[in-house]
mmCIF file of C-alpha atoms in Angstrom:
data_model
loop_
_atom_site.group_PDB
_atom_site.id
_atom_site.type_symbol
_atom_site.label_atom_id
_atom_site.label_comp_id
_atom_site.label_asym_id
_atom_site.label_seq_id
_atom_site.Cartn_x
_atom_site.Cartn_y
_atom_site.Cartn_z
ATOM 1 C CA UNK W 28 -4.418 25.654 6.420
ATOM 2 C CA UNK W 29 -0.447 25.167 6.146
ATOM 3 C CA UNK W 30 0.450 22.783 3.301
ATOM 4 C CA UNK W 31 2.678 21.241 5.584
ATOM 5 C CA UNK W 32 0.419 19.964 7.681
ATOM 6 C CA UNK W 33 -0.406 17.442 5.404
ATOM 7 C CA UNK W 34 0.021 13.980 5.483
ATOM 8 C CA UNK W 35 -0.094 10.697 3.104
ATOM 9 C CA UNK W 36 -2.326 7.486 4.154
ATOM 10 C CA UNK W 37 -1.085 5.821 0.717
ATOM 11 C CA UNK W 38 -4.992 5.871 -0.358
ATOM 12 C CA UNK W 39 -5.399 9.870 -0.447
ATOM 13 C CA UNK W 40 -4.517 12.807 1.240
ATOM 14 C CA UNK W 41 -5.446 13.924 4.646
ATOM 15 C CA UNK W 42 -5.542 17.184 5.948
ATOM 16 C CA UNK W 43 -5.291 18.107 9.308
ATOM 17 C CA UNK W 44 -8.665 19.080 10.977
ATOM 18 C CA UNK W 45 -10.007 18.917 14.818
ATOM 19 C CA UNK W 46 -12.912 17.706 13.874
ATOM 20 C CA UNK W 47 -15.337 14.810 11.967
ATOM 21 C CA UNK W 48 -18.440 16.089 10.067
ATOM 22 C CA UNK W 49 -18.729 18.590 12.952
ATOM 23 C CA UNK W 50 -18.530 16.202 15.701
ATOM 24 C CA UNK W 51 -16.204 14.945 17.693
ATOM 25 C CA UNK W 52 -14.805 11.804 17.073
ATOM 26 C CA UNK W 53 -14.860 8.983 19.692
ATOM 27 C CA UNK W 54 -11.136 8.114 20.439
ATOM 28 C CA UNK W 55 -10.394 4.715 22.221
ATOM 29 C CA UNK W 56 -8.212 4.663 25.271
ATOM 30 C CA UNK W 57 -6.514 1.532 23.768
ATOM 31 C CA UNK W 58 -3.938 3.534 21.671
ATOM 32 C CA UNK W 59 -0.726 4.807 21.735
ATOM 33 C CA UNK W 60 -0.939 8.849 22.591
ATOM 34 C CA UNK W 61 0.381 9.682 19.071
ATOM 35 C CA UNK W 62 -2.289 7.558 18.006
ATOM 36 C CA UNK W 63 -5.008 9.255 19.932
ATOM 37 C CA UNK W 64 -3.497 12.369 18.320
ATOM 38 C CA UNK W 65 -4.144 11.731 15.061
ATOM 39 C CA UNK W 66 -7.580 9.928 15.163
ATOM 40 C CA UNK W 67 -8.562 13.621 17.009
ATOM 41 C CA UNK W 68 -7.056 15.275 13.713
ATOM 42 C CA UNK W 69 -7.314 13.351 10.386
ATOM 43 C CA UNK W 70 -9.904 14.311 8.025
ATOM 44 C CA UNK W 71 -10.323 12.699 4.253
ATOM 45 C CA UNK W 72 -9.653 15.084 1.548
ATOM 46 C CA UNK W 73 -11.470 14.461 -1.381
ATOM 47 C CA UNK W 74 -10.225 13.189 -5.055
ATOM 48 C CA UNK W 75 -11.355 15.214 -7.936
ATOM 49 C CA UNK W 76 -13.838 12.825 -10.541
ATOM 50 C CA UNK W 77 -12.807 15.313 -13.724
ATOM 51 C CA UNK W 78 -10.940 15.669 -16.349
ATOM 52 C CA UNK W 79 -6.783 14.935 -16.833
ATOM 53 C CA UNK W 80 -5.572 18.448 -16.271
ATOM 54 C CA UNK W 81 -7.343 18.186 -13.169
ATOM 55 C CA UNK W 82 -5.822 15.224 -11.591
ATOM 56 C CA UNK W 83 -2.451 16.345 -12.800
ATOM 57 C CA UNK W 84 -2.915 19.248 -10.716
ATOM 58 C CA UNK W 85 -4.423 16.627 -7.575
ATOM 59 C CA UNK W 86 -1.107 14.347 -7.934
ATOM 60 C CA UNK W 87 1.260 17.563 -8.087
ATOM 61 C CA UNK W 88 -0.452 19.044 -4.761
ATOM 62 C CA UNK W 89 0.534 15.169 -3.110
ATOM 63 C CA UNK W 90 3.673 15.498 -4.396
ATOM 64 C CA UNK W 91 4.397 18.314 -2.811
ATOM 65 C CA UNK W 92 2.782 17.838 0.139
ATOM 66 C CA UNK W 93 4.900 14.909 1.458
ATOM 67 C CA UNK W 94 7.735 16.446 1.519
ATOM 68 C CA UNK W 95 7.854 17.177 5.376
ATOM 69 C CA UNK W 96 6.512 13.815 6.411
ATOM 70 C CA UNK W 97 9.212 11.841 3.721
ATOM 71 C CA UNK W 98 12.368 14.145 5.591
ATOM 72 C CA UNK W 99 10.503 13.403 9.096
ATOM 73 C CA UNK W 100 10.913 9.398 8.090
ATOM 74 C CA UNK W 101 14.775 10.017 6.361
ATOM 75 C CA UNK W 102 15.987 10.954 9.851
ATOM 76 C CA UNK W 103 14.647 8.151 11.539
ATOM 77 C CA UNK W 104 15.148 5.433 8.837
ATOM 78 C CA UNK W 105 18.292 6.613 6.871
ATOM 79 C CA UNK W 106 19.148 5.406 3.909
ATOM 80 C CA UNK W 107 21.003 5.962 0.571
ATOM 81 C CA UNK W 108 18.541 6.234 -2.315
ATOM 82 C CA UNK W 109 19.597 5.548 -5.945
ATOM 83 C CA UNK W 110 17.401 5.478 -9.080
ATOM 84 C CA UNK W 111 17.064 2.154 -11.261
ATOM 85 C CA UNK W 112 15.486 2.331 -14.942
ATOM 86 C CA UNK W 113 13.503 -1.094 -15.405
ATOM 87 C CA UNK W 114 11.140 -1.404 -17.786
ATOM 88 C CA UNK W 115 11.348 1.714 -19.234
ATOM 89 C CA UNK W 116 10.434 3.519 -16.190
ATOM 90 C CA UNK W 117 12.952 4.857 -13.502
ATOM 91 C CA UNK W 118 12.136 3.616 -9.775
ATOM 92 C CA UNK W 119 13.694 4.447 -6.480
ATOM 93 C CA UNK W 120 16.433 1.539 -4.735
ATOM 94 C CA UNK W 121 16.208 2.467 -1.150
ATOM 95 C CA UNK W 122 19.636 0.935 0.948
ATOM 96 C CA UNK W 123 18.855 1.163 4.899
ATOM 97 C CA UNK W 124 21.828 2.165 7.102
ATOM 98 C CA UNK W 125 20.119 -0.847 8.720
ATOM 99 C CA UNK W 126 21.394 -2.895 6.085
ATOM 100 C CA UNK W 127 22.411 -6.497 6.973
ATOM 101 C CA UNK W 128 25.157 -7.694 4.034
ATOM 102 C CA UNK W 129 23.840 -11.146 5.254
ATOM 103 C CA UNK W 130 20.673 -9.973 2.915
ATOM 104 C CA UNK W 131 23.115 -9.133 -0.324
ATOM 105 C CA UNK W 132 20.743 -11.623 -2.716
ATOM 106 C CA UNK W 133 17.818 -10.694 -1.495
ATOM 107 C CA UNK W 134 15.072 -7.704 -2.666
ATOM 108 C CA UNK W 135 12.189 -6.367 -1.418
ATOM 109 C CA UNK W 136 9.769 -5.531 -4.018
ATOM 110 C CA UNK W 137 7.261 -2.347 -2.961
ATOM 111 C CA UNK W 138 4.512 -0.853 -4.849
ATOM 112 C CA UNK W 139 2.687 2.163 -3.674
ATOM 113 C CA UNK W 140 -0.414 3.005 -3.026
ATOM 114 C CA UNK W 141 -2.578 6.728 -3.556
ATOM 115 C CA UNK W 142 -6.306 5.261 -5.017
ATOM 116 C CA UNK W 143 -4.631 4.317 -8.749
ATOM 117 C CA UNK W 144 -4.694 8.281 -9.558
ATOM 118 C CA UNK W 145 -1.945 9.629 -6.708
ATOM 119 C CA UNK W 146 1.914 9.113 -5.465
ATOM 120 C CA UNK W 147 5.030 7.888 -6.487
ATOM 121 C CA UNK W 148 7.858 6.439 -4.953
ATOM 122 C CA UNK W 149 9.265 9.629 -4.120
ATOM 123 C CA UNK W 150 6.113 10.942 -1.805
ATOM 124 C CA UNK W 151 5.940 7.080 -0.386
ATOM 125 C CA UNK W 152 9.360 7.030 1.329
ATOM 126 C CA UNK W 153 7.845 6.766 4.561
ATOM 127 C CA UNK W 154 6.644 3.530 3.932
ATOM 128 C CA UNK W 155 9.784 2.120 1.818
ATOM 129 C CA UNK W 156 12.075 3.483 4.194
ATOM 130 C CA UNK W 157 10.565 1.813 7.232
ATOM 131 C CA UNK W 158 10.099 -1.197 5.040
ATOM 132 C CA UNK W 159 13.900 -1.047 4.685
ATOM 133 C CA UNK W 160 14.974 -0.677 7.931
ATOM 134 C CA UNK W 161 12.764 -3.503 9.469
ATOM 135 C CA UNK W 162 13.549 -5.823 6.939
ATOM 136 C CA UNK W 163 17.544 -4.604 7.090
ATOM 137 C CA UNK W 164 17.449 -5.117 3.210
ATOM 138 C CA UNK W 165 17.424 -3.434 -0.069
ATOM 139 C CA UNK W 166 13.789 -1.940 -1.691
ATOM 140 C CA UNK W 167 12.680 -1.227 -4.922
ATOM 141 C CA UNK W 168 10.085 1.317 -4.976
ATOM 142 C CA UNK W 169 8.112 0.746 -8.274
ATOM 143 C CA UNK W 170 7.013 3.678 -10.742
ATOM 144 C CA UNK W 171 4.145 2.483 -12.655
ATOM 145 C CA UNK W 172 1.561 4.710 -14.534
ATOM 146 C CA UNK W 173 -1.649 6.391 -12.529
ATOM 147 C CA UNK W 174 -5.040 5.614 -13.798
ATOM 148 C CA UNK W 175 -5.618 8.846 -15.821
ATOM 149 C CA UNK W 176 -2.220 8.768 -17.185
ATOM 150 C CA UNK W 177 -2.598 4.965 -18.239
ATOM 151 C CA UNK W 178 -5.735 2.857 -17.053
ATOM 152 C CA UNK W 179 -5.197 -0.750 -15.902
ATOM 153 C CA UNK W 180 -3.621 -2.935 -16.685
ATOM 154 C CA UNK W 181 -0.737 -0.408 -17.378
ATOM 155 C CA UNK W 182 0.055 -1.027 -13.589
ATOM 156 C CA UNK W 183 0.051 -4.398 -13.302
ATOM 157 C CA UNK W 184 2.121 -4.884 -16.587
ATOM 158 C CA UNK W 185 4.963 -2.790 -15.243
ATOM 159 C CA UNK W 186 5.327 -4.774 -12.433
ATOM 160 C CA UNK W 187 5.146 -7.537 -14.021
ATOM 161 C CA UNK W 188 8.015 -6.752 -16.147
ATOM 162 C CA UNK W 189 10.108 -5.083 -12.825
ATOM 163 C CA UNK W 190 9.528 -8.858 -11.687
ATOM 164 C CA UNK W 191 10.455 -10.700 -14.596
ATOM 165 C CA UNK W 192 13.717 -8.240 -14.747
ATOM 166 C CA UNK W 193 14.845 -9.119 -11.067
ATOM 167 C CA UNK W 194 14.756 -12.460 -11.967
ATOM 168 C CA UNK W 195 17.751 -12.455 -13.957
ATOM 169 C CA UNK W 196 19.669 -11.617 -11.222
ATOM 170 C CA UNK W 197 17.471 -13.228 -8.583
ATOM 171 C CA UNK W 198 15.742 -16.230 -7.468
ATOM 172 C CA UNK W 199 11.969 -16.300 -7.279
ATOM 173 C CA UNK W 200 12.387 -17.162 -3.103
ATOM 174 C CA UNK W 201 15.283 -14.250 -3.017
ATOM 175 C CA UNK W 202 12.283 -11.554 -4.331
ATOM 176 C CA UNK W 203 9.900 -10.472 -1.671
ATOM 177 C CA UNK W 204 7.018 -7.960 -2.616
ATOM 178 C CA UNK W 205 4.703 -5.555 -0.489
ATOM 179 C CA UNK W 206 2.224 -3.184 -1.329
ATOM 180 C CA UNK W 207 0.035 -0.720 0.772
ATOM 181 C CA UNK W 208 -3.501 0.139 -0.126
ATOM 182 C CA UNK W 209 -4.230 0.865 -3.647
ATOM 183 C CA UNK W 210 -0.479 -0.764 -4.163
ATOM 184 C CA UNK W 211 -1.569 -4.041 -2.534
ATOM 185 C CA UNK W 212 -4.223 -4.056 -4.620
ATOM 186 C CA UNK W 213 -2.183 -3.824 -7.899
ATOM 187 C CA UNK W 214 0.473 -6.258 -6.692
ATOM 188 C CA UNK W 215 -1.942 -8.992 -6.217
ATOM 189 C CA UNK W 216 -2.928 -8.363 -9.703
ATOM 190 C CA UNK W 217 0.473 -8.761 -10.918
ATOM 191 C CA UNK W 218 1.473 -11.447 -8.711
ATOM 192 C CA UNK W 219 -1.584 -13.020 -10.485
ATOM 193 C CA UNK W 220 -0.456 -12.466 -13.711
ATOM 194 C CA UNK W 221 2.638 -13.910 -13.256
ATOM 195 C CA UNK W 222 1.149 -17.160 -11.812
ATOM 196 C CA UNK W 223 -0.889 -17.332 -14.824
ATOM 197 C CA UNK W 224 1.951 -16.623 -17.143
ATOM 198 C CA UNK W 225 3.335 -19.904 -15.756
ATOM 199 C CA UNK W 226 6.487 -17.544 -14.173
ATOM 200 C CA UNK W 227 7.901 -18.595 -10.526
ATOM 201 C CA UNK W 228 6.301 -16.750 -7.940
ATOM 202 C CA UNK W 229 7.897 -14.543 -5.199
ATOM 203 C CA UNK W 230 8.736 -15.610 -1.821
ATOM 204 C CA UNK W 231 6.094 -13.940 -0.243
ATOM 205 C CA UNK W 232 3.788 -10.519 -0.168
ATOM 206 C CA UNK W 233 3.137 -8.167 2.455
ATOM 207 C CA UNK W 234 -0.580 -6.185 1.961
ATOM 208 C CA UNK W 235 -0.852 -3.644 3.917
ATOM 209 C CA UNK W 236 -4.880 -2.686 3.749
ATOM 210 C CA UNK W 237 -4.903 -3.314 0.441
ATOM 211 C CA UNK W 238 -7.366 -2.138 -1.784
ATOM 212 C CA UNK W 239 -8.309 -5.607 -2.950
ATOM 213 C CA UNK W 240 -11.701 -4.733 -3.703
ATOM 214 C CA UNK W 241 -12.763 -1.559 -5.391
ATOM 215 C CA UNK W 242 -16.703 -1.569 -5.513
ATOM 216 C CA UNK W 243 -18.176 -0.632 -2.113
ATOM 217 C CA UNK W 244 -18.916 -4.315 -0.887
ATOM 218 C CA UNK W 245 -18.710 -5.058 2.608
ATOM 219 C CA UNK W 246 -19.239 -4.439 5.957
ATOM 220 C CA UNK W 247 -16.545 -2.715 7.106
ATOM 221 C CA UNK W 248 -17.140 -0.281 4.074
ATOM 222 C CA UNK W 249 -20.430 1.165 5.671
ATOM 223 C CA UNK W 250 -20.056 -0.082 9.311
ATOM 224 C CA UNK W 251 -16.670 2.056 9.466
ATOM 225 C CA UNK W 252 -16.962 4.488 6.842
ATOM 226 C CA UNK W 253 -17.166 7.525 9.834
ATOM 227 C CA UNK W 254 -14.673 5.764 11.859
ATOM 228 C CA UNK W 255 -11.661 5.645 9.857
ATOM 229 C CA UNK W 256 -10.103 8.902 9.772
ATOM 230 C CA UNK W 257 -8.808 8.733 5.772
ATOM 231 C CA UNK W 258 -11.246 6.919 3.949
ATOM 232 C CA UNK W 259 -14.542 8.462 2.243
ATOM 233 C CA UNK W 260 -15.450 5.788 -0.661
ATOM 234 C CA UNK W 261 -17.930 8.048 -2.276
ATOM 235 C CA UNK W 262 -15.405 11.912 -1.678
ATOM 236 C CA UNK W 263 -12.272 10.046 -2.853
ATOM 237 C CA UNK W 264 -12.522 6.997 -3.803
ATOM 238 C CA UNK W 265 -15.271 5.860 -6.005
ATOM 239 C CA UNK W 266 -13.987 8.258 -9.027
ATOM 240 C CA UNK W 267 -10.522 6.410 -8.555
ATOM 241 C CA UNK W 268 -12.099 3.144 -9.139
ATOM 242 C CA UNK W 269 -14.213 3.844 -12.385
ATOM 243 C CA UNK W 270 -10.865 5.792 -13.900
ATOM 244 C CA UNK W 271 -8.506 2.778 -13.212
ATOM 245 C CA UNK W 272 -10.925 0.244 -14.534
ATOM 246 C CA UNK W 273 -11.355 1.954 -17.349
ATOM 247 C CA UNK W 274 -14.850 0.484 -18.531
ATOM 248 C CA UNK W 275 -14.217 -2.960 -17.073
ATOM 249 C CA UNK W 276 -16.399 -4.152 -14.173
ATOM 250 C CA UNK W 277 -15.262 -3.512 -10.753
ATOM 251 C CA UNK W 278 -15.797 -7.083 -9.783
ATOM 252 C CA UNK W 279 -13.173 -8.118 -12.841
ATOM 253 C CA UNK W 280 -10.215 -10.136 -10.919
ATOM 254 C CA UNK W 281 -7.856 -8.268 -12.400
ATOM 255 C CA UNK W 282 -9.329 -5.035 -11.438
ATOM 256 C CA UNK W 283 -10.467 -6.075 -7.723
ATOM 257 C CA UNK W 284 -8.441 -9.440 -6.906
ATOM 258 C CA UNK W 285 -10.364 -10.608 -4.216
ATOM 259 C CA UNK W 286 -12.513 -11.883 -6.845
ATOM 260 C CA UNK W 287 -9.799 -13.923 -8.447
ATOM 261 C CA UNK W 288 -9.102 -17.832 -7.935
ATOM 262 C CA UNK W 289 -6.449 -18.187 -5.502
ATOM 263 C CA UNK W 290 -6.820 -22.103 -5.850
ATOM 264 C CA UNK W 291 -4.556 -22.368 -8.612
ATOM 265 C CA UNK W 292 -1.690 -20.199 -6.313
ATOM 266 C CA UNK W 293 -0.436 -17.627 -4.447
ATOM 267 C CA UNK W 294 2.318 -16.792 -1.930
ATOM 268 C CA UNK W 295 2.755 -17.007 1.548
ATOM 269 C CA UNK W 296 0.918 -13.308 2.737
ATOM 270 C CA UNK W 297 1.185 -11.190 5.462
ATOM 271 C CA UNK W 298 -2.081 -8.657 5.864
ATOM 272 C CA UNK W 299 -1.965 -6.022 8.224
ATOM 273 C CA UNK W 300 -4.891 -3.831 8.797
ATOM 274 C CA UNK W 301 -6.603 -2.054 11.660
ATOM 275 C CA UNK W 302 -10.385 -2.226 14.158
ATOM 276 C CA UNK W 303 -10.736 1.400 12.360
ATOM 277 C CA UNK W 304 -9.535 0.389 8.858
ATOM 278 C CA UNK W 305 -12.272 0.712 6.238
ATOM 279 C CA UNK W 306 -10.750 -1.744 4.378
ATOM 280 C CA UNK W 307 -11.109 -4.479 7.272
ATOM 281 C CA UNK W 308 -13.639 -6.382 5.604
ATOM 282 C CA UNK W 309 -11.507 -6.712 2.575
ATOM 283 C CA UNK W 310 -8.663 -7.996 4.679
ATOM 284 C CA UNK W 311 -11.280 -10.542 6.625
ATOM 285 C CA UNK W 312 -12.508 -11.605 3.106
ATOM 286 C CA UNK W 313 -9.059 -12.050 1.908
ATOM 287 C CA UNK W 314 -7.563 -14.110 4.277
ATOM 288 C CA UNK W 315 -11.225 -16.677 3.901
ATOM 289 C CA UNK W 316 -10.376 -17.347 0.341
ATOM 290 C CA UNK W 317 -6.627 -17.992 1.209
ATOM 291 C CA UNK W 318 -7.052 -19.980 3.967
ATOM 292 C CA UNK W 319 -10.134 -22.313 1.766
ATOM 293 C CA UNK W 320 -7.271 -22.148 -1.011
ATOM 294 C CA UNK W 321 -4.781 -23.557 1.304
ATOM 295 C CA UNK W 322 -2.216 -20.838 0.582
ATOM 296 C CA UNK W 323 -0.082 -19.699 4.127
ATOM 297 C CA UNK W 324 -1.153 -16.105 5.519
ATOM 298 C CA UNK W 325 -1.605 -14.107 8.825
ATOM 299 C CA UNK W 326 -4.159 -10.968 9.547
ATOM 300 C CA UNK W 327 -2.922 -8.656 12.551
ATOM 301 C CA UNK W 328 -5.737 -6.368 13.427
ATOM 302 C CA UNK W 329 -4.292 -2.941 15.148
ATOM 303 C CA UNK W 330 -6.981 -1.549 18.215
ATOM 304 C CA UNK W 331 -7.704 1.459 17.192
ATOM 305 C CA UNK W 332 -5.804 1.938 13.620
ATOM 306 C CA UNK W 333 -6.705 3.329 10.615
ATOM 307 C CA UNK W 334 -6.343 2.603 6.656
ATOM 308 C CA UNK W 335 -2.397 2.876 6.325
ATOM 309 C CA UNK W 336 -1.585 3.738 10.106
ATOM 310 C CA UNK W 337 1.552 1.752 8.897
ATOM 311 C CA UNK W 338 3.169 5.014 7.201
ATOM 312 C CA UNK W 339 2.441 7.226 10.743
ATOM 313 C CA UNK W 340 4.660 8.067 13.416
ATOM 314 C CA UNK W 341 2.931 6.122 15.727
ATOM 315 C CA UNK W 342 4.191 2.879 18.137
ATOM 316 C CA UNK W 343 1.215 1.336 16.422
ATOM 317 C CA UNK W 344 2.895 1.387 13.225
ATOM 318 C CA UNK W 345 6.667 0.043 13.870
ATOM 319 C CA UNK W 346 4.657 -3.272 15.731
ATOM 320 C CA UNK W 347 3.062 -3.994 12.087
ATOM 321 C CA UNK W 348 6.621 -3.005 9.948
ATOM 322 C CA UNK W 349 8.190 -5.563 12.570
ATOM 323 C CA UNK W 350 5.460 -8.189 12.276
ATOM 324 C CA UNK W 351 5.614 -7.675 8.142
ATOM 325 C CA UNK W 352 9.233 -8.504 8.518
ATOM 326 C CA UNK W 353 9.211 -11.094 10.535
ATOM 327 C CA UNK W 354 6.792 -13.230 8.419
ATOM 328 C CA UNK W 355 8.544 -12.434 4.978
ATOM 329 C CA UNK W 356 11.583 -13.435 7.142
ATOM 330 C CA UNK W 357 10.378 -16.938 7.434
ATOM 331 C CA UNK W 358 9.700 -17.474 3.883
ATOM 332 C CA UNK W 359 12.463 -15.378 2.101
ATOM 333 C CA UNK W 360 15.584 -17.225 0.944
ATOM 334 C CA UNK W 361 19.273 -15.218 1.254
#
């Protein structure tokens, strides 16, 4: 199988294939063509649960493996990309030729996903540069250490400190902040942490599926778990979870936030997630505890999309990057 036939969901690789576990999967008449394409060929890959060389070698293979997909998504969202050190790591500052001087105080915070263990801004452009163009502002795409490199809450303390360095040049309602999968996941965390640190929050978040909540709970997790075409919690995930927690338990807020206390705050959020989405339930959870915490957020549910669809080439996916920016729109100070 050609290399280049490989794609990124944020969560884990996928790898082109015709078929599911030898059958073939039901595809719903209710999505776009491109759509329909895709839930015919996706297949999860699987992580590796071993030692560090190994998942060096995992992240390497991703790396590489993006390439076609991130020059696919440069010619339809152009942009100039420059390289920021904050924090004593360098991250990515994506400028859309979209870009709306109208925005010139604003930022748009991103943080990747790829399970804790994969990625990096560079093999996430697809969904920073779409993120750009819809939002017709500036993104920072954070570098923050993977799980076997540093366990959590190496993550979460990076971004922390990205946010606390905007804010010098920045108000707290000029700083928006999205995060896909895995990403979302760690961006709640920090977002967390700097409510708790008695800091300003940001304007608002985006979460697109995030991985709020890493044990297998819920009932999306077994109800969809042949459905969605990227997800296998057990192949690629599980191993993930155990390495980023690092010993704590998965049910720790700061590990899985869904578990946290969003009574004492949290922004405005916009979660975006799909009928195929593993990670539904998570989003449906999410959204109780805001909404019984009083904080501001709207669910879209795609027909028919899977964890991530956001970062495909698919109709699907520019409906959620415009709904993402509209929302942050109505919250986000210029």
């Amino acid at each position: 199988m050609n290399r280049s036939q490989w794609l990124s969901v944020g969560m884990v690789l996928v790898i082109m294939a015709g078929e599911a576990n030898g059958q073939e999967r039901f595809v719903p008449s209710t999505v776009s063509k491109e759509a329909a394409k895709l839930i015919r060929e996706l297949e999860p890959d699987h992580l590796p649960a071993a030692i560090k060389e190994e998942w060096q070698a995992t992240w390497k293979a991703t790396e590489e493996s993006f390439r076609a997909l991130n020059a696919r998504a440069l010619e339809e969202y152009p942009a100039e990309i420059e390289r920021r050190s904050i924090a004593e790591m360098e991250h990515l500052l994506l400028i859309p030729s979209s870009y709306d001087p109208v925005n010139a105080g604003r930022i748009l915070v991103y943080v990747h996903g790829g399970a804790h263990t994969v990625s990096s801004p560079e093999s996430t452009l697809m969904s920073s540069l779409a993120a750009a163009h819809f939002t017709r502002t500036k993104v920072l795409a954070v570098r923050y250490p993977l799980a076997w490199q540093k366990p959590h809450p190496a993550s979460r303390d990076v971004i922390v400190a990205v946010y606390q360095t905007l804010l010098e040049d920045h108000l707290p309602r000029q700083i928006a902040m999205y995060g896909d999968s895995a990403g979302g996941a760690a961006l709640m965390s920090a977002v967390l942490r700097i409510r708790d640190q008695g800091l300003p929050m940001p304007a608002a978040l985006g979460l697109l599926s995030p991985w709020a909540d890493v044990t297998n709970a819920g009932d999306s997790q077994a109800l969809l778990q042949d459905a969605d075409v990227t997800l296998d919690y057990e192949g690629n995930l599980k191993a993930s979870a155990e390495l980023y927690a690092a010993g704590k338990d998965l049910r720790d807020p700061s590990v899985s936030p869904l578990y946290a206390d969003f009574r004492k705050g949290f922004p405005p959020a916009y979660i975006s997630t799909g009928t195929r989405d593993m990670f539904l339930s998570h989003c449906a959870r999410l959204q109780r505890k805001l909404i019984d915490a009083g904080i501001e957020n709207e669910l879209v549910v795609h027909e028919g999309m899977w964890h991530v669809f956001q970062v495909y080439p698919v109709p699907e996916a520019r409906d959620a990057w415009r709904d993402m920016a509209a929302f942050l729109e109505r919250h986000w100070a210029r």
